[in-house]
Amino acid sequence: MPTELEELVEFLHHGNTQIRQIATENLVPYSKTQPSIFKPVGLQPVKDLKVLVKDYPPIAKNALTILINISSDLAVLETLAGDDAFLETVLSRVTSPLEPHADDLASLLANLSKSPLLERLIPLSRTSIPALTPSYRAIVQLLELFNKGANGGWNKPANYDYLAYLFADLSKYPALITFLTNPPPHSPLDPLTAFLPHTTSPSQPRRLGVSSLLKNTALLHPDPLYLLQPAHSILPPLLLPLCSANQDSLSEEEMDALPEECQFLTEEHIQERDAEILKTLLETIYLLATRSGREGWGAVKGRGTYPVVRELHLQVEDEGVRRACERLVDVLMDDEVGGDGHGTLKGDGNAEIKGVGGGGRMVTTANAGKEEEEEEEEEEEEADDAIVPIF
């Protein structure tokens, strides 16, 4: 005989609205504690939940919460990510300025990007949204949503922060790197420049996702020197969050070498404190210095990178960040590359840069209340797929 929970799952497709609402509301906690109840043969509950995303708002909210939580399961993930009709449902609703659950939909998209099936989102065309962008490309629409939608700019209850994880995961595909680093016909700037201000965003998911996207771009771009061209250099926004507001220890010569954005910072400037983000920023600069030839190495060193990293090394306690600083300084001051050998930091800077990973985390949701991020328990090599609960 079926258990009470199994019977409750059956009510997900009940014809009575109130019964569906009660069922979804009571099943939300079990999406974290007993996700297996949503995985009988055929995954019928998952199919029901995909339909309920379009139901009345309270039901849709609960359905999205459950789907976000159980999408870490590979079978569920592939079922969701491989469904073209469901993907269009998510896209049409997340881009609507009237959608009450836009941030939950953004979180679900971020989770779906863990599947390679979502690579098809990059070239995907769909109905345009003139008020957002005239483009028919889904990826352009999501980029505009990410920028215009911050702080309720597109949909008042939403901030779309978790789209940063979507872009971070998609940046492991060369097709997205090509899109990001080729200016459209109507603009002298490439789409990548739209992400650069977010390295100092107040939102931790935005900073983490964008820093990972920039790292993957530095690793995968066939001509990394392009990323250091003055008109669209990614170096200043990489250095800025590494800088302290207290620059008294910098000499006049060192200050002058810094990009303008990093000079004479005020007390309002907040230095990045998240160790994972700091390591990602440092590794990205390392990639720019080592993949761009002598000219790129000189461009990285010549913009005041060494004194910024030197001061950061003195200020941080995290060993991973300190090793990343040491590794970068070793490259900047390497005589064989072209350095003068005068800059040193004590420590072992020989740890390797990890290869391309998603960069974005998996998101889970417990309820519609307050949000916070739980400390990661995964090992460092598993960080790309870490689960971030939202309570």
Coordinates of C-alpha atoms in Angstrom, one line a residue:
M1 CA 0.0 0.0 0.0
P2 CA 1.2 3.5 -0.7
T3 CA 2.4 5.6 2.2
E4 CA 0.7 8.8 3.2
L5 CA 3.5 10.8 1.5
E6 CA 3.1 8.9 -1.7
E7 CA -0.7 9.5 -1.5
L8 CA 0.0 13.2 -1.0
V9 CA 2.2 13.3 -4.1
E10 CA -0.7 11.9 -6.1
F11 CA -2.7 15.0 -5.3
L12 CA -0.3 17.2 -7.3
H13 CA -2.5 16.6 -10.4
H14 CA -5.9 16.8 -8.6
G15 CA -8.6 18.8 -10.3
N16 CA -9.4 20.8 -7.2
T17 CA -7.3 24.0 -6.8
Q18 CA -7.4 24.0 -3.0
I19 CA -6.3 20.4 -2.8
R20 CA -3.4 21.1 -5.2
Q21 CA -2.4 24.0 -3.0
I22 CA -2.5 22.0 0.2
A23 CA -0.6 19.2 -1.4
T24 CA 2.2 21.4 -2.7
E25 CA 2.5 23.4 0.5
N26 CA 2.8 20.2 2.6
L27 CA 5.3 18.6 0.2
V28 CA 7.8 21.5 0.2
P29 CA 9.7 20.4 3.3
Y30 CA 10.1 16.9 1.9
S31 CA 11.7 18.2 -1.3
K32 CA 14.8 18.6 1.0
T33 CA 14.4 15.8 3.5
Q34 CA 12.9 13.0 1.3
P35 CA 13.3 14.0 -2.4
S36 CA 13.0 10.4 -3.4
I37 CA 9.2 10.7 -3.1
F38 CA 9.2 12.8 -6.2
K39 CA 11.0 10.1 -8.2
P40 CA 8.8 7.1 -8.7
V41 CA 9.1 5.2 -12.0
G42 CA 8.3 7.7 -14.8
L43 CA 8.9 10.8 -12.7
Q44 CA 5.2 11.6 -12.8
P45 CA 5.4 14.1 -9.9
V46 CA 8.1 16.0 -11.7
K47 CA 5.8 16.2 -14.8
D48 CA 3.0 17.4 -12.5
L49 CA 5.2 20.1 -11.0
K50 CA 6.2 21.4 -14.4
V51 CA 2.5 22.0 -15.1
L52 CA 1.9 23.6 -11.7
V53 CA 4.6 26.3 -12.4
K54 CA 1.7 27.9 -14.5
D55 CA -0.9 27.4 -11.8
Y56 CA -2.2 30.0 -9.3
P57 CA 0.6 32.0 -7.6
P58 CA 0.6 30.2 -4.3
I59 CA 0.7 26.8 -6.0
A60 CA 3.3 27.9 -8.6
K61 CA 5.5 29.2 -5.8
N62 CA 5.4 25.9 -4.0
A63 CA 6.0 24.0 -7.2
L64 CA 9.0 26.1 -8.1
T65 CA 10.4 25.6 -4.6
I66 CA 10.2 21.9 -4.9
L67 CA 11.7 21.8 -8.4
I68 CA 14.6 24.0 -7.3
N69 CA 15.3 21.6 -4.4
I70 CA 15.1 18.3 -6.3
S71 CA 16.9 19.5 -9.5
S72 CA 20.2 18.5 -8.0
D73 CA 19.2 14.9 -8.8
L74 CA 20.6 14.0 -12.2
A75 CA 17.4 12.2 -13.5
V76 CA 15.3 15.2 -12.5
L77 CA 17.8 17.7 -13.9
E78 CA 17.8 16.0 -17.3
T79 CA 14.0 15.7 -17.3
L80 CA 13.7 19.5 -16.7
A81 CA 16.6 20.7 -18.8
G82 CA 15.7 18.5 -21.8
D83 CA 12.1 19.7 -22.1
D84 CA 11.8 22.4 -24.7
A85 CA 8.3 23.3 -23.8
F86 CA 9.2 23.7 -20.1
L87 CA 12.2 25.8 -20.9
E88 CA 10.0 28.2 -22.9
T89 CA 7.6 28.3 -20.0
V90 CA 10.4 29.3 -17.6
L91 CA 11.8 31.9 -20.1
S92 CA 8.4 33.5 -20.8
R93 CA 7.7 33.8 -17.1
V94 CA 11.1 34.9 -15.8
T95 CA 11.2 37.7 -18.4
S96 CA 7.7 39.0 -17.6
P97 CA 7.7 42.2 -15.6
L98 CA 4.6 41.0 -13.8
E99 CA 5.8 37.6 -12.7
P100 CA 5.6 37.3 -8.9
H101 CA 8.2 34.5 -8.7
A102 CA 10.8 35.7 -11.1
D103 CA 13.7 35.1 -8.7
D104 CA 12.6 31.5 -8.1
L105 CA 12.5 31.0 -11.8
A106 CA 16.0 32.6 -12.1
S107 CA 17.2 30.1 -9.4
L108 CA 15.7 27.2 -11.3
L109 CA 17.4 28.4 -14.6
A110 CA 20.7 28.5 -12.7
N111 CA 20.3 24.9 -11.6
L112 CA 19.2 23.8 -15.0
S113 CA 22.5 25.2 -16.4
K114 CA 24.3 22.4 -14.6
S115 CA 23.1 20.1 -17.4
P116 CA 24.9 20.2 -20.7
L117 CA 21.5 20.1 -22.4
L118 CA 21.1 23.8 -21.6
E119 CA 23.9 24.7 -23.9
R120 CA 21.2 25.0 -26.5
L121 CA 20.0 28.2 -24.7
I122 CA 23.0 30.1 -26.2
P123 CA 21.8 30.1 -29.9
L124 CA 18.1 29.8 -29.0
S125 CA 15.7 32.2 -30.6
R126 CA 12.2 33.1 -29.2
T127 CA 9.6 35.8 -29.3
S128 CA 11.2 39.3 -28.8
I129 CA 10.3 41.5 -25.8
P130 CA 10.5 45.0 -27.1
A131 CA 10.4 46.7 -23.7
L132 CA 13.4 44.7 -22.7
T133 CA 15.3 44.3 -25.9
P134 CA 14.4 44.0 -29.6
S135 CA 16.6 40.8 -29.9
Y136 CA 15.0 37.4 -30.5
R137 CA 17.9 35.6 -28.9
A138 CA 17.1 34.2 -25.4
I139 CA 20.7 34.8 -24.2
V140 CA 20.5 38.5 -25.1
Q141 CA 17.1 38.8 -23.3
L142 CA 18.5 37.2 -20.2
L143 CA 21.6 39.4 -20.3
E144 CA 19.3 42.5 -20.5
L145 CA 17.2 41.1 -17.7
F146 CA 20.3 40.6 -15.5
N147 CA 21.3 44.2 -15.9
K148 CA 18.0 46.0 -16.1
G149 CA 16.4 43.8 -13.5
A150 CA 18.9 44.5 -10.6
N151 CA 17.2 46.1 -7.6
G152 CA 13.7 45.9 -9.1
G153 CA 14.5 47.7 -12.3
W154 CA 12.4 45.4 -14.4
N155 CA 10.1 43.6 -12.0
K156 CA 9.8 45.3 -8.6
P157 CA 9.8 42.1 -6.4
A158 CA 12.8 40.7 -8.3
N159 CA 16.6 41.2 -8.5
Y160 CA 17.6 38.3 -10.8
D161 CA 20.8 37.8 -8.9
Y162 CA 21.0 34.1 -9.5
L163 CA 21.1 34.6 -13.3
A164 CA 24.8 35.2 -12.5
Y165 CA 25.2 31.5 -11.8
L166 CA 23.4 30.7 -15.1
F167 CA 25.9 32.8 -17.1
A168 CA 28.8 31.4 -15.1
D169 CA 27.9 27.8 -16.0
L170 CA 27.2 28.6 -19.6
S171 CA 30.6 30.3 -19.9
K172 CA 32.3 26.9 -20.0
Y173 CA 31.0 26.6 -23.6
P174 CA 33.0 28.3 -26.3
A175 CA 29.8 29.5 -28.0
L176 CA 29.1 31.8 -25.1
I177 CA 32.6 33.1 -25.1
T178 CA 32.2 33.9 -28.8
F179 CA 28.9 35.7 -28.1
L180 CA 30.3 37.7 -25.2
T181 CA 33.5 38.9 -26.9
N182 CA 32.1 40.0 -30.3
P183 CA 30.4 43.4 -30.4
P184 CA 27.0 43.4 -32.0
P185 CA 26.5 45.5 -35.2
H186 CA 24.8 48.4 -33.3
S187 CA 27.4 48.8 -30.5
P188 CA 31.2 49.3 -30.3
L189 CA 31.2 47.3 -27.0
D190 CA 31.0 43.6 -26.6
P191 CA 28.4 42.0 -24.3
L192 CA 31.1 41.0 -21.8
T193 CA 31.4 44.7 -20.7
A194 CA 27.9 44.5 -19.3
F195 CA 29.1 42.1 -16.6
L196 CA 32.2 44.1 -15.5
P197 CA 30.4 46.5 -13.0
H198 CA 29.1 43.5 -11.1
T199 CA 32.5 42.5 -9.7
T200 CA 31.8 45.1 -7.0
S201 CA 28.1 44.5 -6.7
P202 CA 26.5 44.4 -3.2
S203 CA 25.1 41.0 -4.2
Q204 CA 27.3 38.1 -3.4
P205 CA 25.8 35.8 -6.0
R206 CA 26.4 38.4 -8.7
R207 CA 30.0 38.9 -7.7
L208 CA 30.6 35.1 -7.5
G209 CA 28.9 34.3 -10.8
V210 CA 30.6 37.2 -12.7
S211 CA 34.0 36.4 -11.3
S212 CA 33.6 32.8 -12.5
L213 CA 32.4 33.9 -15.9
L214 CA 35.5 36.2 -16.3
K215 CA 37.8 33.4 -15.2
N216 CA 36.3 31.0 -17.8
T217 CA 36.6 33.7 -20.5
A218 CA 40.2 34.3 -19.7
L219 CA 40.8 30.6 -19.9
L220 CA 38.9 29.8 -23.0
H221 CA 39.2 32.9 -25.2
P222 CA 41.4 32.1 -28.2
D223 CA 43.1 35.5 -28.1
P224 CA 43.2 36.5 -24.4
L225 CA 45.2 39.7 -25.3
Y226 CA 41.8 40.9 -26.6
L227 CA 40.6 41.0 -23.0
L228 CA 43.3 43.5 -22.1
Q229 CA 42.6 46.1 -24.9
P230 CA 42.1 49.5 -23.3
A231 CA 38.6 50.0 -24.7
H232 CA 37.2 47.0 -23.0
S233 CA 39.9 45.7 -20.6
I234 CA 38.6 43.4 -17.9
L235 CA 41.7 44.1 -15.7
P236 CA 40.4 47.2 -13.9
P237 CA 37.2 45.5 -12.7
L238 CA 39.3 42.5 -11.6
L239 CA 41.7 44.7 -9.6
L240 CA 39.1 47.0 -8.0
P241 CA 37.6 44.5 -5.6
L242 CA 41.1 43.4 -4.5
C243 CA 42.0 47.0 -3.5
S244 CA 41.7 48.3 0.0
A245 CA 40.1 51.8 0.6
N246 CA 43.3 52.5 2.6
Q247 CA 46.0 53.1 0.0
D248 CA 48.4 55.0 2.3
S249 CA 51.1 52.3 1.8
L250 CA 51.2 52.8 -2.0
S251 CA 53.9 55.1 -3.4
E252 CA 53.0 57.9 -5.8
E253 CA 54.5 55.9 -8.6
E254 CA 52.4 52.8 -7.7
M255 CA 49.2 54.9 -7.4
D256 CA 49.8 56.4 -10.8
A257 CA 50.2 53.0 -12.4
L258 CA 46.8 51.8 -11.2
P259 CA 43.8 52.1 -13.5
E260 CA 41.8 55.3 -12.8
E261 CA 39.0 53.2 -11.2
C262 CA 41.4 52.0 -8.6
Q263 CA 43.0 55.3 -7.6
F264 CA 42.2 57.4 -4.6
L265 CA 39.5 55.2 -3.3
T266 CA 37.1 56.6 -0.7
E267 CA 36.0 55.0 2.6
E268 CA 32.8 53.9 0.8
H269 CA 34.8 51.4 -1.3
I270 CA 34.4 47.9 0.1
Q271 CA 37.2 45.4 -0.5
E272 CA 36.1 41.9 -1.4
R273 CA 36.1 39.6 1.6
D274 CA 34.7 36.3 0.2
A275 CA 37.7 34.0 -0.1
E276 CA 36.3 32.0 -3.0
I277 CA 35.7 35.2 -5.0
L278 CA 39.1 36.6 -4.2
K279 CA 40.8 33.4 -5.4
T280 CA 38.8 33.5 -8.6
L281 CA 39.7 37.1 -9.3
L282 CA 43.4 36.3 -8.7
E283 CA 43.3 33.2 -10.8
T284 CA 41.7 35.2 -13.6
I285 CA 44.5 37.8 -13.5
Y286 CA 47.0 34.9 -13.5
L287 CA 45.5 33.5 -16.7
L288 CA 45.6 36.9 -18.4
A289 CA 49.3 37.3 -17.5
T290 CA 50.2 33.8 -18.6
R291 CA 48.0 33.3 -21.7
S292 CA 48.5 36.6 -23.4
G293 CA 52.2 36.4 -24.3
R294 CA 54.8 39.0 -23.3
E295 CA 52.6 41.9 -24.3
G296 CA 49.8 40.7 -22.1
W297 CA 52.2 40.0 -19.2
G298 CA 53.5 43.5 -19.5
A299 CA 50.0 45.0 -19.6
V300 CA 49.0 43.1 -16.4
K301 CA 52.1 44.1 -14.6
G302 CA 52.2 47.7 -15.8
R303 CA 48.7 48.5 -14.4
G304 CA 49.8 48.3 -10.8
T305 CA 48.8 44.6 -10.2
Y306 CA 51.8 43.8 -8.1
P307 CA 51.3 46.5 -5.3
V308 CA 47.5 45.6 -5.2
V309 CA 48.3 41.9 -4.7
R310 CA 51.1 42.7 -2.2
E311 CA 48.8 44.6 0.0
L312 CA 46.1 42.0 -0.3
H313 CA 48.5 39.3 0.8
L314 CA 49.3 41.3 3.9
Q315 CA 45.6 41.8 4.8
V316 CA 44.1 38.3 4.3
E317 CA 44.4 35.2 6.5
D318 CA 42.8 32.6 4.2
E319 CA 45.6 30.3 3.0
G320 CA 44.0 29.7 -0.4
V321 CA 43.9 33.4 -1.1
R322 CA 47.5 33.9 0.1
R323 CA 48.7 31.0 -2.2
A324 CA 46.9 32.6 -5.1
C325 CA 48.6 35.9 -4.4
E326 CA 52.0 34.2 -4.2
R327 CA 51.4 32.3 -7.5
L328 CA 50.5 35.5 -9.3
V329 CA 53.5 37.5 -7.9
D330 CA 55.8 34.6 -9.0
V331 CA 54.6 35.1 -12.6
L332 CA 54.7 38.9 -12.5
M333 CA 58.3 38.9 -11.2
D334 CA 59.6 36.0 -13.3
D335 CA 62.9 37.1 -14.9
E336 CA 62.4 34.7 -17.8
V337 CA 59.0 36.3 -18.6
G338 CA 60.5 39.8 -18.4
G339 CA 60.2 40.8 -14.7
D340 CA 62.9 42.4 -12.7
G341 CA 62.6 39.9 -9.9
H342 CA 62.3 42.6 -7.2
G343 CA 58.9 41.6 -5.9
T344 CA 58.5 38.6 -3.6
L345 CA 56.0 37.1 -1.2
K346 CA 56.9 34.4 1.1
G347 CA 55.1 31.1 0.5
D348 CA 54.6 28.3 -2.0
G349 CA 53.0 29.7 -5.2
N350 CA 53.0 26.5 -7.2
A351 CA 49.4 25.4 -6.8
E352 CA 47.7 24.8 -10.1
I353 CA 44.7 26.8 -11.5
K354 CA 41.7 24.5 -11.8
G355 CA 40.3 23.9 -15.3
V356 CA 37.0 25.2 -16.6
G357 CA 34.1 24.5 -14.3
G358 CA 30.6 25.9 -14.1
G359 CA 31.4 28.6 -11.5
G360 CA 27.8 28.9 -10.5
R361 CA 26.4 27.0 -7.6
M362 CA 23.3 24.8 -7.3
V363 CA 20.5 26.6 -5.5
T364 CA 18.0 25.1 -3.1
T365 CA 15.0 26.8 -1.5
A366 CA 13.3 25.8 1.8
N367 CA 10.5 28.3 1.9
A368 CA 9.6 31.8 0.8
G369 CA 11.2 33.4 3.9
K370 CA 14.5 35.0 4.4
E371 CA 17.6 34.0 2.4
E372 CA 21.1 33.2 3.4
E373 CA 24.0 31.1 2.2
E374 CA 25.2 28.1 4.1
E375 CA 28.9 27.4 4.5
E376 CA 30.2 25.1 1.9
E377 CA 31.0 21.6 3.1
E378 CA 32.3 20.3 -0.3
E379 CA 36.0 20.0 -1.0
E380 CA 37.6 22.7 -3.1
E381 CA 37.6 20.7 -6.2
E382 CA 33.8 20.3 -5.9
A383 CA 33.1 24.0 -5.4
D384 CA 31.6 24.4 -8.8
D385 CA 28.7 22.2 -7.9
A386 CA 28.2 23.4 -4.3
I387 CA 24.7 23.6 -3.0
V388 CA 23.6 26.9 -1.7
P389 CA 20.5 26.6 0.5
I390 CA 18.1 29.5 0.7
F391 CA 16.1 29.6 3.9

